[in-house]
Tab-separated table of C-alpha atoms and ligand atoms in Angstrom:
chain	number	residue	atom	x	y	z
A	88	UNK	CA	-89.290	91.936	38.541
A	89	UNK	CA	-92.729	93.256	39.493
A	90	UNK	CA	-94.102	92.635	43.001
A	91	UNK	CA	-95.327	89.130	43.784
A	92	UNK	CA	-99.078	88.745	43.256
A	93	UNK	CA	-101.626	86.689	45.166
A	94	UNK	CA	-103.969	84.446	43.139
A	95	UNK	CA	-107.005	83.056	44.960
A	96	UNK	CA	-108.003	79.640	43.571
A	97	UNK	CA	-111.804	79.579	43.186
A	98	UNK	CA	-112.084	75.810	43.541
A	99	UNK	CA	-115.867	75.418	43.714
A	100	UNK	CA	-118.191	72.920	42.029
A	101	UNK	CA	-120.714	75.576	40.970
A	102	UNK	CA	-120.674	79.207	39.829
A	103	UNK	CA	-122.684	80.764	42.670
A	104	UNK	CA	-120.229	80.276	45.588
A	105	UNK	CA	-117.375	81.347	43.295
A	106	UNK	CA	-119.207	84.535	42.321
A	107	UNK	CA	-120.106	85.230	45.936
A	108	UNK	CA	-116.488	84.916	47.047
A	109	UNK	CA	-115.266	86.976	44.090
A	110	UNK	CA	-117.710	89.752	45.007
A	111	UNK	CA	-116.349	89.845	48.548
A	112	UNK	CA	-112.694	89.878	47.410
A	113	UNK	CA	-113.221	92.554	44.768
A	114	UNK	CA	-110.918	95.500	45.402
A	115	UNK	CA	-108.483	93.638	47.660
A	116	UNK	CA	-107.328	90.713	45.496
A	117	UNK	CA	-106.363	91.286	41.846
A	118	UNK	CA	-106.122	87.709	40.519
A	119	UNK	CA	-108.332	84.612	40.757
A	120	UNK	CA	-107.781	81.129	39.393
A	121	UNK	CA	-110.495	79.269	37.473
A	122	UNK	CA	-109.652	75.570	37.200
A	123	UNK	CA	-111.226	72.588	35.471
A	124	UNK	CA	-114.042	71.997	37.953
A	125	UNK	CA	-115.347	75.546	38.018
A	126	UNK	CA	-114.852	76.142	34.302
A	127	UNK	CA	-116.758	72.959	33.446
A	128	UNK	CA	-119.658	74.095	35.596
A	129	UNK	CA	-119.722	77.810	34.749
A	130	UNK	CA	-117.979	78.134	31.376
A	131	UNK	CA	-117.721	81.371	29.470
A	132	UNK	CA	-120.574	83.232	31.261
A	133	UNK	CA	-118.907	82.711	34.627
A	134	UNK	CA	-115.503	83.766	33.336
A	135	UNK	CA	-117.064	86.909	31.865
A	136	UNK	CA	-118.873	87.757	35.107
A	137	UNK	CA	-115.661	87.474	37.104
A	138	UNK	CA	-113.700	89.389	34.502
A	139	UNK	CA	-116.339	92.147	34.576
A	140	UNK	CA	-115.777	92.479	38.318
A	141	UNK	CA	-112.256	93.615	37.421
A	142	UNK	CA	-110.277	90.471	38.244
A	143	UNK	CA	-107.344	89.145	36.287
A	144	UNK	CA	-108.105	85.540	35.368
A	145	UNK	CA	-105.681	82.634	35.668
A	146	UNK	CA	-107.391	79.972	33.523
A	147	UNK	CA	-105.758	76.750	34.703
A	148	UNK	CA	-106.978	74.083	32.263
A	149	UNK	CA	-103.523	72.541	31.552
A	150	UNK	CA	-103.819	72.025	27.798
A	151	UNK	CA	-102.002	69.044	26.231
A	152	UNK	CA	-102.869	67.674	22.791
A	153	UNK	CA	-101.520	67.802	19.247
A	154	UNK	CA	-100.122	71.259	18.367
A	155	UNK	CA	-103.050	72.224	16.124
A	156	UNK	CA	-105.609	71.503	18.847
A	157	UNK	CA	-103.665	73.332	21.547
A	158	UNK	CA	-103.185	76.306	19.226
A	159	UNK	CA	-106.969	76.495	18.809
A	160	UNK	CA	-107.493	76.164	22.569
A	161	UNK	CA	-105.090	78.964	23.531
A	162	UNK	CA	-106.676	81.155	20.841
A	163	UNK	CA	-110.084	80.507	22.392
A	164	UNK	CA	-108.807	81.203	25.927
A	165	UNK	CA	-107.305	84.463	24.668
A	166	UNK	CA	-110.643	85.479	23.111
A	167	UNK	CA	-112.388	84.635	26.387
A	168	UNK	CA	-110.147	87.171	28.133
A	169	UNK	CA	-107.869	84.913	30.189
A	170	UNK	CA	-104.859	86.813	31.562
A	171	UNK	CA	-102.796	83.682	32.203
A	172	UNK	CA	-103.296	80.087	31.058
A	173	UNK	CA	-101.545	76.747	31.497
A	174	UNK	CA	-100.247	74.102	29.101
A	175	UNK	CA	-98.147	70.968	29.740
A	176	UNK	CA	-94.489	71.421	28.762
A	177	UNK	CA	-94.381	67.625	28.261
A	178	UNK	CA	-96.437	68.281	25.124
A	179	UNK	CA	-93.085	69.219	23.577
A	180	UNK	CA	-91.613	72.128	21.674
A	181	UNK	CA	-93.998	72.078	18.700
A	182	UNK	CA	-97.032	72.060	20.968
A	183	UNK	CA	-95.647	74.832	23.193
A	184	UNK	CA	-94.780	77.056	20.249
A	185	UNK	CA	-98.218	76.377	18.723
A	186	UNK	CA	-99.793	77.454	22.022
A	187	UNK	CA	-97.955	80.778	21.789
A	188	UNK	CA	-98.975	81.222	18.147
A	189	UNK	CA	-102.622	80.572	19.042
A	190	UNK	CA	-102.425	83.206	21.747
A	191	UNK	CA	-100.660	85.757	19.541
A	192	UNK	CA	-102.987	85.321	16.554
A	193	UNK	CA	-106.120	85.720	18.654
A	194	UNK	CA	-105.160	88.979	20.374
A	195	UNK	CA	-107.483	91.948	19.839
A	196	UNK	CA	-105.860	95.292	19.285
A	197	UNK	CA	-104.677	96.710	22.604
A	198	UNK	CA	-105.197	93.424	24.482
A	199	UNK	CA	-102.396	92.470	26.876
A	200	UNK	CA	-101.274	88.969	25.849
A	201	UNK	CA	-102.211	86.336	28.429
A	202	UNK	CA	-99.169	84.710	30.010
A	203	UNK	CA	-98.709	81.149	28.751
A	204	UNK	CA	-97.295	79.130	31.618
A	205	UNK	CA	-96.063	75.518	31.523
A	206	UNK	CA	-96.732	72.706	33.957
A	207	UNK	CA	-93.566	70.585	34.248
A	208	UNK	CA	-94.081	67.441	36.372
A	209	UNK	CA	-97.285	67.236	38.404
A	210	UNK	CA	-96.452	67.341	42.114
A	211	UNK	CA	-98.671	64.289	42.560
A	212	UNK	CA	-96.051	62.185	40.697
A	213	UNK	CA	-93.149	60.564	42.522
A	214	UNK	CA	-90.128	58.441	41.365
A	215	UNK	CA	-92.274	55.264	41.481
A	216	UNK	CA	-94.635	56.793	38.883
A	217	UNK	CA	-91.791	57.608	36.503
A	218	UNK	CA	-90.267	54.211	35.771
A	219	UNK	CA	-88.457	53.584	32.486
A	220	UNK	CA	-86.672	50.308	31.599
A	221	UNK	CA	-87.273	49.117	35.174
A	222	UNK	CA	-85.446	52.140	36.544
A	223	UNK	CA	-87.034	54.856	38.647
A	224	UNK	CA	-86.270	58.455	37.738
A	225	UNK	CA	-83.793	59.252	40.500
A	226	UNK	CA	-83.914	62.992	40.509
A	227	UNK	CA	-87.232	64.517	39.505
A	228	UNK	CA	-86.041	67.980	40.506
A	229	UNK	CA	-83.233	67.800	37.939
A	230	UNK	CA	-85.814	66.863	35.290
A	231	UNK	CA	-88.000	69.814	36.363
A	232	UNK	CA	-85.030	72.197	35.970
A	233	UNK	CA	-84.416	70.717	32.501
A	234	UNK	CA	-88.063	71.143	31.427
A	235	UNK	CA	-88.104	74.689	32.770
A	236	UNK	CA	-84.952	75.593	30.843
A	237	UNK	CA	-86.591	74.203	27.700
A	238	UNK	CA	-89.834	76.094	28.411
A	239	UNK	CA	-87.878	79.327	28.685
A	240	UNK	CA	-86.004	78.651	25.447
A	241	UNK	CA	-89.334	77.996	23.677
A	242	UNK	CA	-90.454	81.460	24.877
A	243	UNK	CA	-93.135	80.389	27.333
A	244	UNK	CA	-93.822	83.111	29.897
A	245	UNK	CA	-93.250	80.951	32.972
A	246	UNK	CA	-93.869	77.639	34.725
A	247	UNK	CA	-95.956	76.360	37.626
A	248	UNK	CA	-93.691	75.031	40.386
A	249	UNK	CA	-93.835	74.008	44.022
A	250	UNK	CA	-92.275	76.182	46.715
A	251	UNK	CA	-89.441	73.647	47.031
A	252	UNK	CA	-88.407	74.268	43.417
A	253	UNK	CA	-88.521	78.058	43.231
A	254	UNK	CA	-84.942	78.736	44.287
A	255	UNK	CA	-83.363	76.239	41.861
A	256	UNK	CA	-85.578	77.398	38.986
A	257	UNK	CA	-84.969	81.091	39.594
A	258	UNK	CA	-81.233	80.388	39.185
A	259	UNK	CA	-81.793	79.155	35.616
A	260	UNK	CA	-84.531	81.644	34.620
A	261	UNK	CA	-84.627	85.268	33.635
A	262	UNK	CA	-86.136	87.618	36.267
A	263	UNK	CA	-89.179	88.245	34.055
A	264	UNK	CA	-89.898	84.492	33.614
A	265	UNK	CA	-92.924	83.862	35.864
A	266	UNK	CA	-92.797	81.227	38.601
A	267	UNK	CA	-96.358	80.396	39.691
A	268	UNK	CA	-96.410	78.623	43.053
A	269	UNK	CA	-99.351	76.743	44.608
A	270	UNK	CA	-99.204	74.988	47.994
A	271	UNK	CA	-98.696	78.253	49.862
A	272	UNK	CA	-99.562	78.371	53.566
A	273	UNK	CA	-99.036	80.877	56.382
A	274	UNK	CA	-96.737	79.351	59.045
A	275	UNK	CA	-99.615	78.332	61.346
A	276	UNK	CA	-102.074	77.131	58.658
A	277	UNK	CA	-103.116	73.515	58.065
A	278	UNK	CA	-101.398	71.931	55.050
A	279	UNK	CA	-104.650	70.100	53.998
A	280	UNK	CA	-103.616	67.476	51.416
A	281	UNK	CA	-100.687	69.518	50.072
A	282	UNK	CA	-97.603	67.389	50.764
A	283	UNK	CA	-95.024	70.096	50.163
A	284	UNK	CA	-96.106	73.487	51.424
A	285	UNK	CA	-94.174	76.712	51.588
A	286	UNK	CA	-94.797	80.020	53.351
A	287	UNK	CA	-95.434	83.185	51.334
A	288	UNK	CA	-92.227	84.762	52.706
A	289	UNK	CA	-90.089	81.797	51.681
A	290	UNK	CA	-91.585	81.600	48.175
A	291	UNK	CA	-91.105	85.344	47.701
A	292	UNK	CA	-87.529	85.269	48.983
A	293	UNK	CA	-86.748	82.451	46.560
A	294	UNK	CA	-88.181	84.389	43.612
A	295	UNK	CA	-91.798	83.366	43.086
A	296	UNK	CA	-93.886	85.697	40.892
A	297	UNK	CA	-97.415	84.477	41.741
A	298	UNK	CA	-98.587	82.693	44.902
A	299	UNK	CA	-101.701	80.507	44.450
A	300	UNK	CA	-103.790	80.046	47.609
A	301	UNK	CA	-107.043	78.097	47.677
A	302	UNK	CA	-108.599	76.490	50.730
A	303	UNK	CA	-106.931	78.639	53.428
A	304	UNK	CA	-108.965	81.507	51.921
A	305	UNK	CA	-111.988	79.836	50.295
A	306	UNK	CA	-112.772	77.714	53.370
A	307	UNK	CA	-111.960	80.329	56.016
A	308	UNK	CA	-114.765	81.517	58.290
A	309	UNK	CA	-114.068	84.964	56.899
A	310	UNK	CA	-112.339	84.690	53.490
A	311	UNK	CA	-111.838	88.462	53.292
A	312	UNK	CA	-109.840	88.469	56.539
A	313	UNK	CA	-107.925	85.362	55.455
A	314	UNK	CA	-106.988	86.980	52.132
A	315	UNK	CA	-105.922	90.130	53.979
A	316	UNK	CA	-103.593	88.048	56.178
A	317	UNK	CA	-101.846	86.683	53.082
A	318	UNK	CA	-101.655	90.128	51.490
A	319	UNK	CA	-100.212	91.610	54.698
A	320	UNK	CA	-97.331	89.154	54.868
A	321	UNK	CA	-96.737	89.574	51.150
A	322	UNK	CA	-96.382	93.306	51.645
A	323	UNK	CA	-93.978	92.720	54.516
A	324	UNK	CA	-92.504	89.279	53.774
A	325	UNK	CA	-89.750	89.357	56.355
A	326	UNK	CA	-92.116	90.101	59.250
A	327	UNK	CA	-93.766	86.694	58.861
A	328	UNK	CA	-91.180	84.492	60.595
B	147	C5P	O1	-106.400	74.751	48.369
B	147	C5P	P1	-104.971	74.895	47.993
B	147	C5P	O2	-104.307	76.163	48.483
B	147	C5P	O3	-104.160	73.670	48.310
B	147	C5P	O4	-105.085	75.055	46.402
B	147	C5P	C1	-104.036	75.147	45.580
B	147	C5P	C2	-104.480	75.319	44.138
B	147	C5P	O5	-103.335	75.115	43.326
B	147	C5P	C3	-105.527	74.297	43.665
B	147	C5P	O6	-106.384	74.976	42.756
B	147	C5P	C4	-104.723	73.249	42.941
B	147	C5P	O7	-105.395	72.698	41.833
B	147	C5P	C5	-103.517	74.036	42.447
B	147	C5P	N1	-102.287	73.253	42.267
B	147	C5P	C6	-101.658	72.568	43.269
B	147	C5P	N2	-100.499	71.891	43.056
B	147	C5P	C7	-99.965	71.876	41.856
B	147	C5P	C8	-100.573	72.566	40.815
B	147	C5P	C9	-101.747	73.245	41.048
B	147	C5P	O8	-102.102	72.572	44.385
B	147	C5P	N3	-98.845	71.242	41.671
């Protein structure tokens, strides 16, 4: 498996602060995440500007719709130059396979295919949200393992998962299947509203492929120094604890 990569989540309501931060991180960080809020405010021109700075783009728009619509959406994201994009695995096998077909059919010659990564169960959902026939889902983690196994069999390139799930998922996944982990914090950092956080060293030890870090970098007094702190521990994961 290739070395774990840091993705900085550019969670801003407008293009300008995102571009400013991207300019300052250019050369040290390889990947940035563009989510719903930023994409809806900056759209294609913003994505192109960030791409032209040399970043790899994780376009996290979490597609879920009928297969035909998702196929068209992943094709469009591929044409825009996304390097990784998200869909919901709960959209089912037909939708997931259509997402891959959309990606594959839209590739230009020589273009590296963007990774198509599945969201399993949103971490904001608990057993009380997943009630069926008056019964709560007892073990969400078992369901997440099941969805991940399905995602791998449908040929998705990976899943998004919390730090608490990485170890169990890595056991059922091939080494090249990407595990994309948000909620990452250095040991002394504030958790913000993330309920289940994990250190970079722990996530890497357990087998995470990409670590997604937002506010600890975007809201730091000096985001460049904050990013460097994450990159340092990622280069020497066992020195962290
Ligand atoms: O600021 P923070 O480091 O908590 O940001 C984490 C990023 O990962 C945000 O962009 C958030 O949308 C995303 N994310 C998450 N938890 C998930 C999936 C995505 O925090 N389960």
